[in-house]
Short mmCIF file of C-alpha atoms in Angstrom, two decimals:
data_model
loop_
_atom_site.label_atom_id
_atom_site.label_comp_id
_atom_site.label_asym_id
_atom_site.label_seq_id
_atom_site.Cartn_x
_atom_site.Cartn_y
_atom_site.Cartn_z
CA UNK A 1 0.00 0.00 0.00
CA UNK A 2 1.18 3.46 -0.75
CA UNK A 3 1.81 5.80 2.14
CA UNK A 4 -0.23 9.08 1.80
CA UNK A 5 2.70 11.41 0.86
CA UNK A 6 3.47 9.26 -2.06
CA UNK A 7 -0.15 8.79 -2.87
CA UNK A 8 0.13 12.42 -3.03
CA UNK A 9 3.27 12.94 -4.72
CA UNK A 10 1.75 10.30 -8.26
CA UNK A 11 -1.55 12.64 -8.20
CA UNK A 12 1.00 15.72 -7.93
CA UNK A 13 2.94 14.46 -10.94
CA UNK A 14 -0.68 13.12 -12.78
CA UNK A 15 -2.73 16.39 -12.53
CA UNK A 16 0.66 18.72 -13.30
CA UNK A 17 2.26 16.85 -16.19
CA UNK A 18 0.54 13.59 -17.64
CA UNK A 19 -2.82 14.69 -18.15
CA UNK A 20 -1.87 17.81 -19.37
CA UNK A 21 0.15 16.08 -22.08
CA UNK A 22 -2.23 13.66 -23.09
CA UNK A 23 -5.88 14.22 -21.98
CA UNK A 24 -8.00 12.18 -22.77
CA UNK A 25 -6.11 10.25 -25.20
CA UNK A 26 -6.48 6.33 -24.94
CA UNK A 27 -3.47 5.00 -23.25
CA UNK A 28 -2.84 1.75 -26.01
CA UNK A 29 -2.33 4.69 -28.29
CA UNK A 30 0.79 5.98 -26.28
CA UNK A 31 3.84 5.25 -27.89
CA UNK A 32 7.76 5.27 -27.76
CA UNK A 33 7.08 8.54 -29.39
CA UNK A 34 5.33 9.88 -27.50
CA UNK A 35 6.95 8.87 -24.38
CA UNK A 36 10.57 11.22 -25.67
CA UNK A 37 8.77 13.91 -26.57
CA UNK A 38 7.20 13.67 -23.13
CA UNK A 39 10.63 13.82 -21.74
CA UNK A 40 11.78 16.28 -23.95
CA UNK A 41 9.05 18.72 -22.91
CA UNK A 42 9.93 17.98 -19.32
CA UNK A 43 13.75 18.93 -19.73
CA UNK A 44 12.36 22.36 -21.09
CA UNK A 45 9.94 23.41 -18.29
CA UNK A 46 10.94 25.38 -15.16
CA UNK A 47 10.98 23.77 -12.12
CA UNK A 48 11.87 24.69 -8.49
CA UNK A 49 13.42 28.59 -8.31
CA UNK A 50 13.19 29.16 -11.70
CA UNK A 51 16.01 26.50 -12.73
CA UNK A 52 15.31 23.76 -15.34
CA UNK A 53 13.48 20.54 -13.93
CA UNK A 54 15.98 18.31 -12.76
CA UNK A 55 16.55 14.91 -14.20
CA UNK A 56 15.47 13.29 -11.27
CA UNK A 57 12.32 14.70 -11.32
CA UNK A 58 12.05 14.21 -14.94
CA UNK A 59 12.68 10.58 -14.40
CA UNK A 60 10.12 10.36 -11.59
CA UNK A 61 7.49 12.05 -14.05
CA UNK A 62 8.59 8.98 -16.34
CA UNK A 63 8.02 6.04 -13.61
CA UNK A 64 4.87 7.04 -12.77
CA UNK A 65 4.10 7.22 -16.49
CA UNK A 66 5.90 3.69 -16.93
CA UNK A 67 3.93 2.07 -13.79
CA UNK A 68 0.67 3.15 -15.67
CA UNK A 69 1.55 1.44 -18.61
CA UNK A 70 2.32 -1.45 -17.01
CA UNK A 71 -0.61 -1.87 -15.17
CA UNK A 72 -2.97 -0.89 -18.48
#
């Protein structure tokens, strides 16, 4: 079971950068493609004090993203 800070921390990362970038879009329609671009966005968007996001938080954008895959 998820503890609620990470509980919170997935519907942080949902609501602020996957459902932004792809909606309502069916999820067997995600591809590799889509996936870099996603990352490539993320490497371009500001994140804590004005600095780019970091990689770690990119890559934590991308696990939740992966997990949700998985489990579609």
């Amino acid at each position: 079971a998820w503890s609620p800070t990470h509980r919170q921390t997935v519907a942080d990362i949902f609501n602020a950068h996957l459902l932004p970038g792809f909606g309502r879009r069916p999820i067997h329609e995600v591809n590799r493609a889509d996936l870099l671009e996603l990352r490539a966005c993320l490497s371009r968007k500001p994140g804590h004090a004005g600095k780019m996001m970091s990689a770690s938080r990119i890559n934590k954008v991308m696990a939740v993203l992966l997990q949700m895959l998985d489990e579609a």
